[in-house]
JSON list of C-alpha atoms in Angstrom, two decimals:
[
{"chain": "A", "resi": 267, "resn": "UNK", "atom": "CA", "xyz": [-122.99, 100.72, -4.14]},
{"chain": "A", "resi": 268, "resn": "UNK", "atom": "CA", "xyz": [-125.33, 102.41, -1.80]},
{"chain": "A", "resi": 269, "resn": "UNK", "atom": "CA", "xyz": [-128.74, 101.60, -0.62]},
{"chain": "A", "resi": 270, "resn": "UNK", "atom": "CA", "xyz": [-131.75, 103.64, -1.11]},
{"chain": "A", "resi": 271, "resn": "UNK", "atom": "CA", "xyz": [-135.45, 103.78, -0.03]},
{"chain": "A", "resi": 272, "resn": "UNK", "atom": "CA", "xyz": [-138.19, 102.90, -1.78]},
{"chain": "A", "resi": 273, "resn": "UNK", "atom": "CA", "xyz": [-141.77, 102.97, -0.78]},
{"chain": "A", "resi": 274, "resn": "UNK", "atom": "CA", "xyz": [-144.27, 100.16, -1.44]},
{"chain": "A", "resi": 275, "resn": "UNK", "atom": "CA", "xyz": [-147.43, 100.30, -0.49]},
{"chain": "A", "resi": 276, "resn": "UNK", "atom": "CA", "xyz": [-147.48, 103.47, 1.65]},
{"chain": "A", "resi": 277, "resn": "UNK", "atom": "CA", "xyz": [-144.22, 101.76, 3.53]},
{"chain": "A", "resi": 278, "resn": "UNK", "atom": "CA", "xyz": [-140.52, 103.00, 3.04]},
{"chain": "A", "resi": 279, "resn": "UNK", "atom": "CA", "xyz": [-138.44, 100.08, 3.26]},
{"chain": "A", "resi": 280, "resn": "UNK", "atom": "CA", "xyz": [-134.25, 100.07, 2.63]},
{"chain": "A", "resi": 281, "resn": "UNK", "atom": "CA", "xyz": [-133.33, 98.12, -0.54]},
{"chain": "A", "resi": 282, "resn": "UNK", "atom": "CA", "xyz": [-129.85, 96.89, -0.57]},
{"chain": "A", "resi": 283, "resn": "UNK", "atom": "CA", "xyz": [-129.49, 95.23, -4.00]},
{"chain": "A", "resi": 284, "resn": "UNK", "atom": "CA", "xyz": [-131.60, 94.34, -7.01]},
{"chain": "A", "resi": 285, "resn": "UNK", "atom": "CA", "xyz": [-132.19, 91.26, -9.24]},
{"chain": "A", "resi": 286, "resn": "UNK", "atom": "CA", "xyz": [-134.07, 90.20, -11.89]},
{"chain": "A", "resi": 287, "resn": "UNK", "atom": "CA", "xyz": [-136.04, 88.08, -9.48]},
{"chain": "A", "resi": 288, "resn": "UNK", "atom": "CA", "xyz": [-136.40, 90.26, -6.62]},
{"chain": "A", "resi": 289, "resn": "UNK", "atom": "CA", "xyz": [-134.30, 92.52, -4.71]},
{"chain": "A", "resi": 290, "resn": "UNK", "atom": "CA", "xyz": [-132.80, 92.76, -0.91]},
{"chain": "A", "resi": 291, "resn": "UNK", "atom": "CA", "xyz": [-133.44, 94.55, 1.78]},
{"chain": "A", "resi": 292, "resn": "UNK", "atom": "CA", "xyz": [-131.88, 95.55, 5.24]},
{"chain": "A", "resi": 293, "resn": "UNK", "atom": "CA", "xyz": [-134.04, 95.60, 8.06]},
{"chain": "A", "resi": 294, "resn": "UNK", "atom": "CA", "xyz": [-132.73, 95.78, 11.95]},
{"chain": "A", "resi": 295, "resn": "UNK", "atom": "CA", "xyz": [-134.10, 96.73, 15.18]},
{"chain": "A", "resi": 296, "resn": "UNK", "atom": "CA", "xyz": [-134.14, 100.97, 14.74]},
{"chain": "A", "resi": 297, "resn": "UNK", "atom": "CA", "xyz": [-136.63, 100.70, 11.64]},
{"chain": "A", "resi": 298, "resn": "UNK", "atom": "CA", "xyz": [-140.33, 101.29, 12.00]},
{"chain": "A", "resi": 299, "resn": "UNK", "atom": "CA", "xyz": [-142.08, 99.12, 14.26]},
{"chain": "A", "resi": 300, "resn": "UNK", "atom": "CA", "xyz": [-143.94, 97.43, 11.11]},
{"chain": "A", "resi": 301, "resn": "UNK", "atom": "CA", "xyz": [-140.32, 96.39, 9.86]},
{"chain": "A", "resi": 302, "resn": "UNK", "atom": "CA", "xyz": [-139.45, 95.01, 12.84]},
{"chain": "A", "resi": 303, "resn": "UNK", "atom": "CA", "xyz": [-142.51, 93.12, 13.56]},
{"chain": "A", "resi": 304, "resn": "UNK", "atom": "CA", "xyz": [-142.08, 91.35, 9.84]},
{"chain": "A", "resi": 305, "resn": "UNK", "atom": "CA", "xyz": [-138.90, 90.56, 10.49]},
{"chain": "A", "resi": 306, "resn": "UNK", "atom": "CA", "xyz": [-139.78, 88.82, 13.82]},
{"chain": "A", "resi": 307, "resn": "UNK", "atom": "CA", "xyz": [-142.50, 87.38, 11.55]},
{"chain": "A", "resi": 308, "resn": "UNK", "atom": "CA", "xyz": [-139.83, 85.92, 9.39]},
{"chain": "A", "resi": 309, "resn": "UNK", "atom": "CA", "xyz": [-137.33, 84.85, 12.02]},
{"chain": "A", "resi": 310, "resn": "UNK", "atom": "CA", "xyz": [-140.27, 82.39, 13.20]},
{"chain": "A", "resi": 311, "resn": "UNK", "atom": "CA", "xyz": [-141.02, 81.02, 10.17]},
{"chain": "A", "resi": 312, "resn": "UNK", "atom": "CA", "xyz": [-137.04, 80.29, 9.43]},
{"chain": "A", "resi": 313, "resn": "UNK", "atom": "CA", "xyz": [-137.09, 79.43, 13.12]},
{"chain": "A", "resi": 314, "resn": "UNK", "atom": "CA", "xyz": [-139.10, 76.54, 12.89]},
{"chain": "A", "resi": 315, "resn": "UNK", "atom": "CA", "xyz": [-138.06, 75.69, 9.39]},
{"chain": "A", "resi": 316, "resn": "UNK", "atom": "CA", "xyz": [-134.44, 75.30, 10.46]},
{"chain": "A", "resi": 317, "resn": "UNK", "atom": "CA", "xyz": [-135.98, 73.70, 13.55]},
{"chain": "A", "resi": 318, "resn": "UNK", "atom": "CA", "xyz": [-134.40, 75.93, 15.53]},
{"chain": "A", "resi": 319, "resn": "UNK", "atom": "CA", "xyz": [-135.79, 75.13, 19.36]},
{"chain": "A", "resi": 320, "resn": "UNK", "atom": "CA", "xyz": [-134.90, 78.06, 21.46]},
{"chain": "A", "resi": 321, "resn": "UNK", "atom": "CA", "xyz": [-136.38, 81.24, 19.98]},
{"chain": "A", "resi": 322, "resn": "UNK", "atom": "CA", "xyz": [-136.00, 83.60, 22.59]},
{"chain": "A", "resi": 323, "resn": "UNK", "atom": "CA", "xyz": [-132.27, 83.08, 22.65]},
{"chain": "A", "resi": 324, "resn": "UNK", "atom": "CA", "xyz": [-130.15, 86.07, 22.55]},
{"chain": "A", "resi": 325, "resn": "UNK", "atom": "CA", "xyz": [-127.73, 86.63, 18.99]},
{"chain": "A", "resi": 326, "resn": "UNK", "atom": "CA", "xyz": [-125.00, 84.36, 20.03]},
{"chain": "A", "resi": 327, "resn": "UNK", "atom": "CA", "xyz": [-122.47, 87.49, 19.87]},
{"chain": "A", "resi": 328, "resn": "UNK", "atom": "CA", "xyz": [-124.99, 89.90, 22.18]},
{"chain": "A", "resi": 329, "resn": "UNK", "atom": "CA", "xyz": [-125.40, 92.35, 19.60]},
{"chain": "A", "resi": 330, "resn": "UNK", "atom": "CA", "xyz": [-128.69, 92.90, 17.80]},
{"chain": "A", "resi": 331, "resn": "UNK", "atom": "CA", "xyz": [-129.48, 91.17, 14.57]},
{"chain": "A", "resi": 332, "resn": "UNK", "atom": "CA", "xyz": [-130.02, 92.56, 11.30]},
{"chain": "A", "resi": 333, "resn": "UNK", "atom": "CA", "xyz": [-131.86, 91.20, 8.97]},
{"chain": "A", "resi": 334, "resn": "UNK", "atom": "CA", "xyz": [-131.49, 90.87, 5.07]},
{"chain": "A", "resi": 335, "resn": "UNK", "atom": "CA", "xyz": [-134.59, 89.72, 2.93]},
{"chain": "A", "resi": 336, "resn": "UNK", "atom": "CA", "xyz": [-134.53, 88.32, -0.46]},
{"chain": "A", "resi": 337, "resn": "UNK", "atom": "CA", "xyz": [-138.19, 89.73, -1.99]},
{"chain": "A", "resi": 338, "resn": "UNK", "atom": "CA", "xyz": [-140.00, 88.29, -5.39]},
{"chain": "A", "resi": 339, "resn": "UNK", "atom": "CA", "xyz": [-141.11, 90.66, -7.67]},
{"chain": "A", "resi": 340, "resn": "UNK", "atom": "CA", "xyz": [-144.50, 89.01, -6.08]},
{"chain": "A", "resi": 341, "resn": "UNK", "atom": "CA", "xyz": [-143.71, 90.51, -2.75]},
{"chain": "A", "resi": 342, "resn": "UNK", "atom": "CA", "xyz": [-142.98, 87.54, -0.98]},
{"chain": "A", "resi": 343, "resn": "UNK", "atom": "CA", "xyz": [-139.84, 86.73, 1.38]},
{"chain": "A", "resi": 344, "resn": "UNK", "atom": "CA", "xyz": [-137.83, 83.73, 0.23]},
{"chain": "A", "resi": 345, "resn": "UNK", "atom": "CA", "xyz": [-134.82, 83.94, 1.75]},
{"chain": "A", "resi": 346, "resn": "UNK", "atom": "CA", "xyz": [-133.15, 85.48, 4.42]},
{"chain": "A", "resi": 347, "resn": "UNK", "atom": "CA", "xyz": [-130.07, 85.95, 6.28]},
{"chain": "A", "resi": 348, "resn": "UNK", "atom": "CA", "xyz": [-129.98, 87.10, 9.72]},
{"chain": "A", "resi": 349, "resn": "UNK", "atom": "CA", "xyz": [-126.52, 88.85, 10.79]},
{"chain": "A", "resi": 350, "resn": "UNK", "atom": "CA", "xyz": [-124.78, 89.76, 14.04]},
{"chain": "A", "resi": 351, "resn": "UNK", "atom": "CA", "xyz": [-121.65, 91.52, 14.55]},
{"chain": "A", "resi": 352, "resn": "UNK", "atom": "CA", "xyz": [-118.98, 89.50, 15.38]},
{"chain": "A", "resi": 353, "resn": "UNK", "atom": "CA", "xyz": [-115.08, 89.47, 17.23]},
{"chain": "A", "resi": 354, "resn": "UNK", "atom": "CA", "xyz": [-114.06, 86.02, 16.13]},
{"chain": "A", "resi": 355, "resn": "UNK", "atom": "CA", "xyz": [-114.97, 82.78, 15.17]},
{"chain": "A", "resi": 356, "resn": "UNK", "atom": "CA", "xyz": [-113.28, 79.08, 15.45]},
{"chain": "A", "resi": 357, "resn": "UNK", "atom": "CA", "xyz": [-112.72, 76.57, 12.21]},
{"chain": "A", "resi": 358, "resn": "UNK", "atom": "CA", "xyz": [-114.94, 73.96, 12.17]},
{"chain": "A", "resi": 359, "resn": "UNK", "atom": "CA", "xyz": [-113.59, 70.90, 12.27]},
{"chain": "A", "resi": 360, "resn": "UNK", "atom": "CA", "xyz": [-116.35, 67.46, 11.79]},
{"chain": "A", "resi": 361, "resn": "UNK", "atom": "CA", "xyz": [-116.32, 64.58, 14.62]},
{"chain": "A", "resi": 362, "resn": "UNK", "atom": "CA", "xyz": [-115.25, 61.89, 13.13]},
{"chain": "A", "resi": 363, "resn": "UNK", "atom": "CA", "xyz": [-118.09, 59.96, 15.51]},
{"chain": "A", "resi": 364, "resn": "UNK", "atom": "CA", "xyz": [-122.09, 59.95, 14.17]},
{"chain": "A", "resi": 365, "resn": "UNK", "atom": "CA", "xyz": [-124.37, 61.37, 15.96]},
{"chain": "A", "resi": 366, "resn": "UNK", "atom": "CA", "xyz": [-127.73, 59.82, 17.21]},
{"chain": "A", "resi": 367, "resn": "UNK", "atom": "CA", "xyz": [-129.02, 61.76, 13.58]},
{"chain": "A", "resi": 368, "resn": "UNK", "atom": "CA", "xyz": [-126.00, 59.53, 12.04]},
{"chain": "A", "resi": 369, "resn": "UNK", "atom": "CA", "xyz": [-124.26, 62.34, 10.83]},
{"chain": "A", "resi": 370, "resn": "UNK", "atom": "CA", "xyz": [-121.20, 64.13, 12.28]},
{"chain": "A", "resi": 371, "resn": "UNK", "atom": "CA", "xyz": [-121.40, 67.22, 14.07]},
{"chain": "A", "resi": 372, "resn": "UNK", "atom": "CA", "xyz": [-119.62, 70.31, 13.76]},
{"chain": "A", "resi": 373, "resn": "UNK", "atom": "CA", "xyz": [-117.30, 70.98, 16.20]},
{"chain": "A", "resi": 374, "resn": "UNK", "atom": "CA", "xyz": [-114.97, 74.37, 16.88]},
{"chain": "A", "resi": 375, "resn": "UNK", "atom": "CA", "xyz": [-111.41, 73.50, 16.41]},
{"chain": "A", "resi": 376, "resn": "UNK", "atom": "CA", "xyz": [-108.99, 73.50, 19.36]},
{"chain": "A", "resi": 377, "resn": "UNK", "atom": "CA", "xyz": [-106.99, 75.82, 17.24]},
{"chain": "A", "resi": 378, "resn": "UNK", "atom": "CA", "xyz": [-107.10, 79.58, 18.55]},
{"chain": "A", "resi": 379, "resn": "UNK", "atom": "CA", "xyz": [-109.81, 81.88, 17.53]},
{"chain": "A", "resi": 380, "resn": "UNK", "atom": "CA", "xyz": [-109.44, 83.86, 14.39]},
{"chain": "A", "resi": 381, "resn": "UNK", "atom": "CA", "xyz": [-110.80, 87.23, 13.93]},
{"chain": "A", "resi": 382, "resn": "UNK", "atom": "CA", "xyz": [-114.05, 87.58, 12.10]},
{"chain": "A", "resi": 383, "resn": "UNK", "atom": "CA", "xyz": [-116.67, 90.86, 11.37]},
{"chain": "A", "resi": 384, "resn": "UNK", "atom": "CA", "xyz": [-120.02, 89.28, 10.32]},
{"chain": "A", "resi": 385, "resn": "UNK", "atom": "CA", "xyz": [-121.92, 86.00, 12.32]},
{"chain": "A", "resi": 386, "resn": "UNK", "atom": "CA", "xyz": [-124.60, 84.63, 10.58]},
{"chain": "A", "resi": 387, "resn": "UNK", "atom": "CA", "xyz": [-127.13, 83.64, 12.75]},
{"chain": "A", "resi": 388, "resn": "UNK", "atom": "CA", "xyz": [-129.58, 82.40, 10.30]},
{"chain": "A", "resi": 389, "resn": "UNK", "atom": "CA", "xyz": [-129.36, 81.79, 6.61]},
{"chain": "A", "resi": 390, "resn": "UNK", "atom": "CA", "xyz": [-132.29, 80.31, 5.20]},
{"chain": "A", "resi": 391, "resn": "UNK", "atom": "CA", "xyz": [-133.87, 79.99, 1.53]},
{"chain": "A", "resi": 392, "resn": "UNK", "atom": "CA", "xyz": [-137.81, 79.33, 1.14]},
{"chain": "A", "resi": 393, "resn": "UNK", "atom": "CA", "xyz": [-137.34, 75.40, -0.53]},
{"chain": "A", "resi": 394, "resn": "UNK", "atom": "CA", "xyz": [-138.88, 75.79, -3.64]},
{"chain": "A", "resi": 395, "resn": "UNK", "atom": "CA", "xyz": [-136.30, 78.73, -4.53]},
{"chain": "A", "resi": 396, "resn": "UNK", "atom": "CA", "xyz": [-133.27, 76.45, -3.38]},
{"chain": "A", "resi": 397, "resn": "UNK", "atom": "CA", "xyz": [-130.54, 75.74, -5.67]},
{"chain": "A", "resi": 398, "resn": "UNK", "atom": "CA", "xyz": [-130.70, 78.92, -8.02]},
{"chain": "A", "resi": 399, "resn": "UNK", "atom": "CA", "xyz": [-127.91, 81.03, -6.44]},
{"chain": "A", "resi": 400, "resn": "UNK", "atom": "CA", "xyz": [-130.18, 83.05, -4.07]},
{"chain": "A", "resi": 401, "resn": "UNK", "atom": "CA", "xyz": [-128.11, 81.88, -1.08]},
{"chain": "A", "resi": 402, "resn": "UNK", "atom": "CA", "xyz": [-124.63, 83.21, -2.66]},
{"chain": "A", "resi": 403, "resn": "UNK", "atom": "CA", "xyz": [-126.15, 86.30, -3.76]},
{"chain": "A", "resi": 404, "resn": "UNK", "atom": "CA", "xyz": [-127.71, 86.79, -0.52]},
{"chain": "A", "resi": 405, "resn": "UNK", "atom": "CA", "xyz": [-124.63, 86.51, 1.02]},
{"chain": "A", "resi": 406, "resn": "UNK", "atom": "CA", "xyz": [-122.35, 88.87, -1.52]},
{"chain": "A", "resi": 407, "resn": "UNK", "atom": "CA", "xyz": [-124.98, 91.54, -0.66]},
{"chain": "A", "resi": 408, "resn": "UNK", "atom": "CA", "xyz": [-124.58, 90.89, 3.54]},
{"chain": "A", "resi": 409, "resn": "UNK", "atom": "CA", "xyz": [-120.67, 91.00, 2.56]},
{"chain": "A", "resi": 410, "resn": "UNK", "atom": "CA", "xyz": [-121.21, 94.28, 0.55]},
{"chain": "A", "resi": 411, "resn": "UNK", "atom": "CA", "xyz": [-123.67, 96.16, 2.90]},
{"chain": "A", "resi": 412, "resn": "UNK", "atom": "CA", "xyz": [-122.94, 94.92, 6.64]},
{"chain": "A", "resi": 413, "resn": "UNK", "atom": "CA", "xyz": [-119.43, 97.08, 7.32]},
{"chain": "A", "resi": 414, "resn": "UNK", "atom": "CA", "xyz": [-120.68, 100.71, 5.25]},
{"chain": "A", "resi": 415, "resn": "UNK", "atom": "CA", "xyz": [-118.24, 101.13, 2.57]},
{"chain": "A", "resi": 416, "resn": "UNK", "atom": "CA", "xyz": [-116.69, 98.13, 2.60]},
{"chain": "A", "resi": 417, "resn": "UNK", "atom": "CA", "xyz": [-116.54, 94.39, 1.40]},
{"chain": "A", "resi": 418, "resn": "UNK", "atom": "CA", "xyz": [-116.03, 92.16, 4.02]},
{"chain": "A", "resi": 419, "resn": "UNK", "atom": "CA", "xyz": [-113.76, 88.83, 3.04]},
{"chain": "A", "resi": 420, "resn": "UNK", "atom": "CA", "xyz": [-115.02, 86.11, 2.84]},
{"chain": "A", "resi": 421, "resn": "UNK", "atom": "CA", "xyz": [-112.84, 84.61, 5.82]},
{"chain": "A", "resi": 422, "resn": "UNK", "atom": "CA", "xyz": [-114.29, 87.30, 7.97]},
{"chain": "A", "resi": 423, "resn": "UNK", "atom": "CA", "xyz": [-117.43, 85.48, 7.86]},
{"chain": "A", "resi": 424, "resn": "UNK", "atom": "CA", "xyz": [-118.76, 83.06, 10.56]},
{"chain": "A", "resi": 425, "resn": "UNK", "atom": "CA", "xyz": [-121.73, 80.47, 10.59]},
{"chain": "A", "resi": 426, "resn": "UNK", "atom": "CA", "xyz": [-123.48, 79.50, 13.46]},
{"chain": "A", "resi": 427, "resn": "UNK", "atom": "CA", "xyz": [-124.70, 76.22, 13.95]},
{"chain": "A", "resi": 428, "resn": "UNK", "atom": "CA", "xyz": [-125.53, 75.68, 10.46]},
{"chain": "A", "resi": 429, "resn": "UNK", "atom": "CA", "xyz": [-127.34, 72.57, 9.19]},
{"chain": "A", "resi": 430, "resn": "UNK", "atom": "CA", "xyz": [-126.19, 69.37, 7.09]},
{"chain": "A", "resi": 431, "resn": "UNK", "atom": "CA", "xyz": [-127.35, 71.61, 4.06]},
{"chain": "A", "resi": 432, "resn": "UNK", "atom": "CA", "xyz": [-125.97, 74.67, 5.68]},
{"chain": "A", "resi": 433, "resn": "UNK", "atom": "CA", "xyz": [-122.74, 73.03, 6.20]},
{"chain": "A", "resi": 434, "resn": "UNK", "atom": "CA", "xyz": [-122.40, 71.93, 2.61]},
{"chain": "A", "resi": 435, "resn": "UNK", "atom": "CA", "xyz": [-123.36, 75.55, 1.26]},
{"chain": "A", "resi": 436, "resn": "UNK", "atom": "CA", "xyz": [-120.63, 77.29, 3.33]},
{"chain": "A", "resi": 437, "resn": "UNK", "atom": "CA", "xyz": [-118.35, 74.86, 2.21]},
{"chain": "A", "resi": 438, "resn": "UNK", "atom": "CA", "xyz": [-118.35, 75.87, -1.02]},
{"chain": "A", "resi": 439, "resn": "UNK", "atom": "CA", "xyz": [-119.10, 79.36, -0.83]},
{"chain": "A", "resi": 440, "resn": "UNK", "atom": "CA", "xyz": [-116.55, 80.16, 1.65]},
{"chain": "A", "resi": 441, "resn": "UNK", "atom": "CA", "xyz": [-113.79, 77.89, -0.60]},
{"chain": "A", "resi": 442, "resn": "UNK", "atom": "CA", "xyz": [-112.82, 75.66, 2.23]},
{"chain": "A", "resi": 443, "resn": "UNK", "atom": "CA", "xyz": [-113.95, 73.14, 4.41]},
{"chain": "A", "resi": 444, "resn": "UNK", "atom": "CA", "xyz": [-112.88, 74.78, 7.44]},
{"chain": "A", "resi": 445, "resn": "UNK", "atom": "CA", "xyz": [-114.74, 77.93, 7.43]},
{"chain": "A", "resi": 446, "resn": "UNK", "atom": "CA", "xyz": [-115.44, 79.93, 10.73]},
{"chain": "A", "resi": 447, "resn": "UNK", "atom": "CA", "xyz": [-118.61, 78.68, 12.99]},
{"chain": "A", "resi": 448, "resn": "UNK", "atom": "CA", "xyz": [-119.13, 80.71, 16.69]},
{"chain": "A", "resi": 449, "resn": "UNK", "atom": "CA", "xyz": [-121.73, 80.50, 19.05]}
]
């Protein structure tokens, strides 16, 4: 399925996918400056939200980020998934030691890296939208649109530093509790 433009309010913006509840859209660095400057807008927001300290930092794999944005039909982000293109990405293994949080951190496995398209820097849902399937549809339409004209696998995917809630969705999205992680 291919994307197409659509223009709301005066602005042209790529639309990825559609839903009943909203619809996607693909915004990265070469779109109008008012594009980019929203989706800077949003980064913050999920930023702080995923209390995510370091906000200048780079993309972990030094390529740009693209953004995909999950809009109501009442024009209002809530969710988004920011992507990087990737080389490869390590299976996460947990410590079996606590943290000072009390929970145990992800760790890359020792094993050796395994190839992977897609990073995903940032995958965040606004909370009053969480657990209705925005996330996994979110992330079928990143699968479906990053690579043009085709579906990337779901083992070609890799997480970055994801949360205790993060963790738990890629889990069972992905099928396995070893799915990729990279920094």
């Amino acid at each position: 399925k291919q994307w197409y433009q659509r223009r709301v309010r005066g602005k042209t913006e790529r639309v990825v996918e559609e839903y009943h509840d909203g619809r996607i859209i693909l915004v990265n660095q070469h779109d109008p400056k008012s594009h980019v400057k929203k989706m800077e807008e949003v980064r913050e927001v999920v930023d702080i939200d995923l209390g995510i300290t370091d906000r200048n930092q780079p993309p972990a794999g030094g390529h740009e980020l693209q953004a995909f944005l999950y809009i109501s039909n009442a024009n209002k982000v809530i969710a988004a998934a920011f992507v990087e293109h990737i080389e490869k990405g390590y299976p996460c293994v947990s410590a079996h030691e606590p943290d000072d949080t009390g929970k145990a951190p992800l760790l890359k496995s020792d094993d050796a890296p395994m190839k992977a398209v897609c990073g995903i820097s940032r995958l965040w849902v606004f909370k009053q939208c969480r657990r209705k399937k925005i996330a996994s549809r979110l992330m079928d339409c990143v699968r479906a649109n990053f690579v043009f004209g085709c579906t990337i696998s779901k083992v070609k995917i890799a997480f970055s530093d994801p949360t205790e809630s993060g963790r738990l969705f890629a889990q069972t999205y992905c099928g396995t509790a070893n799915f990729l992680i990279y920094r």
